[in-house]
Backbone as a chain_set.jsonl record, in Angstrom:
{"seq": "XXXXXXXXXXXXXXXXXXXXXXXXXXXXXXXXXXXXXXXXXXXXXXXXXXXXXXXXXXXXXXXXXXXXXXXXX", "coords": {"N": [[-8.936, 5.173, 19.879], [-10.474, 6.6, 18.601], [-10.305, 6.932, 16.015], [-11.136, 4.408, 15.071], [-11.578, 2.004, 13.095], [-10.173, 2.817, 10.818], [-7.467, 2.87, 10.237], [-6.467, -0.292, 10.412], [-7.967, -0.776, 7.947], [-6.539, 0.951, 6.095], [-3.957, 0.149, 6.541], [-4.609, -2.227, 5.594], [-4.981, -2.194, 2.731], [-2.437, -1.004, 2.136], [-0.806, -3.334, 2.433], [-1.531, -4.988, 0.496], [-0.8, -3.4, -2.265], [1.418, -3.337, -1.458], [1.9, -5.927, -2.165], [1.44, -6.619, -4.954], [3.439, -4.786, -5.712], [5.712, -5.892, -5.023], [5.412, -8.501, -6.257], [5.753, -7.782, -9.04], [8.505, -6.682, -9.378], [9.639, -9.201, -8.334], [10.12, -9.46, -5.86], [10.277, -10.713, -1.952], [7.247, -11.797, -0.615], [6.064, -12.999, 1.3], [6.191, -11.531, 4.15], [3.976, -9.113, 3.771], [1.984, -10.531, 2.991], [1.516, -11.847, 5.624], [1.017, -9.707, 7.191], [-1.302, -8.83, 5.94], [-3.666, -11.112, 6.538], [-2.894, -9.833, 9.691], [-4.134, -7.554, 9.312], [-6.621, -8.477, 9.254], [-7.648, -10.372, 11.251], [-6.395, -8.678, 13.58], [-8.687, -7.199, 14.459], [-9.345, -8.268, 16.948], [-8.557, -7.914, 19.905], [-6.056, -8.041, 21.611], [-5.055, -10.581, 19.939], [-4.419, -9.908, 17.853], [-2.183, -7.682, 18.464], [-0.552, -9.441, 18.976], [-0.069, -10.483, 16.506], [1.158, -8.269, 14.952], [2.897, -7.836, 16.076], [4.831, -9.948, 15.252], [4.302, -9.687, 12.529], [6.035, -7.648, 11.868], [8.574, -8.373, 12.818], [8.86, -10.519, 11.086], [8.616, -8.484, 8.762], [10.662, -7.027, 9.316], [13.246, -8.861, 8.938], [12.776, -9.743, 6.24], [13.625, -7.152, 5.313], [15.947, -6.969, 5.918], [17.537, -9.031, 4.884], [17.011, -8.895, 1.912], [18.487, -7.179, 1.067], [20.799, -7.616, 1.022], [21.026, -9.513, -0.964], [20.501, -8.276, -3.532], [22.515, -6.674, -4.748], [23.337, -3.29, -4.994], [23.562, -1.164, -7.567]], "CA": [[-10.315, 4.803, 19.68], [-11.028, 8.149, 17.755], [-9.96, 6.77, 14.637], [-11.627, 3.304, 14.983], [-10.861, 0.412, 12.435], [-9.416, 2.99, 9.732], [-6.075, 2.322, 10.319], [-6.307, -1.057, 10.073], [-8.153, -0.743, 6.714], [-5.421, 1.693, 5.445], [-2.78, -1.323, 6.533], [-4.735, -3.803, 4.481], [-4.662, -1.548, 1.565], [-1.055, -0.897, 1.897], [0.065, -4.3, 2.214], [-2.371, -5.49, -0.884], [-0.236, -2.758, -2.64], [2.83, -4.136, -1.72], [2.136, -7.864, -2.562], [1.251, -6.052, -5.818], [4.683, -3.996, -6.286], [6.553, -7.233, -4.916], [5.168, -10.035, -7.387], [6.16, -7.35, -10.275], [9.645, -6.964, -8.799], [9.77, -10.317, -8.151], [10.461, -9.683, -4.216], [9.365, -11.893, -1.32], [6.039, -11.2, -0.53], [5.155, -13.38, 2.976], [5.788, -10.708, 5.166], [3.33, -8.392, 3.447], [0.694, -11.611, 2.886], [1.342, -11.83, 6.89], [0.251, -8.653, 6.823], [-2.765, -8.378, 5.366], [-4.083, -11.292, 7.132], [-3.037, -9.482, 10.617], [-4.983, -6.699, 9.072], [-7.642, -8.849, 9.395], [-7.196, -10.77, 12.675], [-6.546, -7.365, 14.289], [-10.108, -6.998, 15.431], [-9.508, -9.188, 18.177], [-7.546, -6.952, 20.641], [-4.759, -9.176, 21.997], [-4.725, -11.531, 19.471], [-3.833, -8.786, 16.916], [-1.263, -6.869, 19.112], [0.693, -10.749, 18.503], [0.033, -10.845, 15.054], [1.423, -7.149, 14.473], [4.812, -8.188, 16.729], [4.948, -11.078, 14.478], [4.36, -9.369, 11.015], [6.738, -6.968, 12.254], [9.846, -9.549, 13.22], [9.311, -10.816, 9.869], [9.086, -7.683, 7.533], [12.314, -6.59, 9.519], [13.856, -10.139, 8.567], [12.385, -10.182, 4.793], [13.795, -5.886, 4.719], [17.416, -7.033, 6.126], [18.308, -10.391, 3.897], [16.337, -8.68, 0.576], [19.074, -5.934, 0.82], [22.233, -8.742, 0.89], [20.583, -10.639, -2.107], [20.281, -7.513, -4.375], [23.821, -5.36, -5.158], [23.118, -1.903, -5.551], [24.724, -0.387, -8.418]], "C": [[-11.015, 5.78, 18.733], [-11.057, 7.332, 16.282], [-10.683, 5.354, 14.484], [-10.964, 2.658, 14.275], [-10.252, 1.046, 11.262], [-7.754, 2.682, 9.67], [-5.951, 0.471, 9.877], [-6.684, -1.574, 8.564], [-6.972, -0.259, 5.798], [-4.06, 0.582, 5.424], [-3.007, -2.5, 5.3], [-4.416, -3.406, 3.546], [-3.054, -1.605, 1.061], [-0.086, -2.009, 1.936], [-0.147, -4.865, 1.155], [-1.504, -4.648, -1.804], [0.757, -3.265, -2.858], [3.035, -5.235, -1.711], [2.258, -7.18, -4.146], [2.456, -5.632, -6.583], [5.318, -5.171, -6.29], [6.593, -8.316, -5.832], [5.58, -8.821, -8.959], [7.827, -7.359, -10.168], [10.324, -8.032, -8.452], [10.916, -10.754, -6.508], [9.992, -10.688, -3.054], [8.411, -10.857, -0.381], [5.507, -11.661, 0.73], [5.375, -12.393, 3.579], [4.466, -9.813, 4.982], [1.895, -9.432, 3.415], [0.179, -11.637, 4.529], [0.622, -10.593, 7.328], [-1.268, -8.007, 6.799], [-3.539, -9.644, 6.074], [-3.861, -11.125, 8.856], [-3.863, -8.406, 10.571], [-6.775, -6.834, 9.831], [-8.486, -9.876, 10.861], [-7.048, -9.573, 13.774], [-7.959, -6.758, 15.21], [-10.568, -7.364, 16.481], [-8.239, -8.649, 18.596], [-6.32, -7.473, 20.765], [-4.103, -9.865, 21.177], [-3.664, -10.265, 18.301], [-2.431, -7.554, 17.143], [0.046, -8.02, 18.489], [0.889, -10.465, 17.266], [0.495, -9.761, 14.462], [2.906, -7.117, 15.297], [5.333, -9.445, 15.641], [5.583, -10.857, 13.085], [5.211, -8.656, 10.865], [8.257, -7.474, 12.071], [9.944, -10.0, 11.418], [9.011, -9.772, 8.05], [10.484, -7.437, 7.572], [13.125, -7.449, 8.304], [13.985, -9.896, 6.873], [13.617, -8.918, 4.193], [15.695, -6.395, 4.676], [18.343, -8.008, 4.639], [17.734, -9.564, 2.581], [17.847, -7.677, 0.406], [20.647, -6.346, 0.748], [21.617, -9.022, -0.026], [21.082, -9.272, -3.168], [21.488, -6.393, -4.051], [22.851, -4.223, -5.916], [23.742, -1.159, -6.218], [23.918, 1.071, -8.659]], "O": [[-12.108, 5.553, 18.214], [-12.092, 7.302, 15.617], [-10.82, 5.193, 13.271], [-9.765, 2.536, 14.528], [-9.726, 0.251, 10.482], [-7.183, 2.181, 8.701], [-5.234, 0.169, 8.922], [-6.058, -2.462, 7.986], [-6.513, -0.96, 4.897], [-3.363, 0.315, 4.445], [-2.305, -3.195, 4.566], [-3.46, -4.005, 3.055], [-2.585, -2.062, 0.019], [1.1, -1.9, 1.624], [0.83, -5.363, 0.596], [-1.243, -5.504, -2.649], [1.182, -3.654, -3.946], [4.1, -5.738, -1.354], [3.41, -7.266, -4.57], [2.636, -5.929, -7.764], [5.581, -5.666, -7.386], [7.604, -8.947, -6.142], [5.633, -9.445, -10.018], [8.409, -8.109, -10.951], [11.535, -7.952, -8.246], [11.771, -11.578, -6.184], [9.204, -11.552, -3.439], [8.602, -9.801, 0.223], [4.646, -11.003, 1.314], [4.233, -11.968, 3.751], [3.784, -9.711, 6.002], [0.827, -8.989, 3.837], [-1.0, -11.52, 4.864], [-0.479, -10.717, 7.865], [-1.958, -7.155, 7.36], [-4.586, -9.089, 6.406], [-4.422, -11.975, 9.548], [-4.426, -8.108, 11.624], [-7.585, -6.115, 10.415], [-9.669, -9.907, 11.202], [-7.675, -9.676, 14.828], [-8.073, -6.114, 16.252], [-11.65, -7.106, 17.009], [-7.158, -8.765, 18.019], [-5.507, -7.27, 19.863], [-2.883, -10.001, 21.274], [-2.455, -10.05, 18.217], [-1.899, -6.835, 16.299], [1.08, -7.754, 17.875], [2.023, -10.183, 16.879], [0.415, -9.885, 13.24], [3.837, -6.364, 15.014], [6.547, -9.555, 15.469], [6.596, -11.319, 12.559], [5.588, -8.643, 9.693], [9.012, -6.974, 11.237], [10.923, -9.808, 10.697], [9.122, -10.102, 6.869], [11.314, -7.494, 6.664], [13.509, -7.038, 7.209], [15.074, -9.867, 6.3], [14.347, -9.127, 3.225], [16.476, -6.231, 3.739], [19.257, -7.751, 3.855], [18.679, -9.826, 1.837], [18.168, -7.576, -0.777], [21.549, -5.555, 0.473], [21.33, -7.828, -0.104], [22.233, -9.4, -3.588], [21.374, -5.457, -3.259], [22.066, -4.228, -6.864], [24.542, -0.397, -5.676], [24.461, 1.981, -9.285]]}, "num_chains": 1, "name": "protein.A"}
């Protein structure tokens, strides 16, 4: 409670960032879009706890398969 709603500001920022890096990279970007509107949904206690298990499940998802698509030389 100390810190109030900065954190969640600092999230929006940082996912707006990484839609940003992603569309130059030409990565997939829904998890991070999910993101930024749980950023914003977040203000509603409960509802936002879902929507941050959610955005979560599918950055994992987006981090796992992005890293099979793309050989690392």
């Amino acid at each position: 409670m100390a810190n109030a709603w900065a954190p969640l500001g600092i999230a929006f920022l940082l996912h707006a960032v990484a839609i940003i890096i992603l569309l130059r990279e030409r990565g997939p970007i829904i998890g991070n879009a999910v993101g930024v509107v749980t950023s914003v949904v977040a203000l509603i206690p409960f509802v936002g706890w879902i929507m941050h298990a959610i955005t979560a499940i599918i950055l994992l998802v987006e981090g796992l398969s992005g890293s099979r698509r793309n050989p690392r030389y």
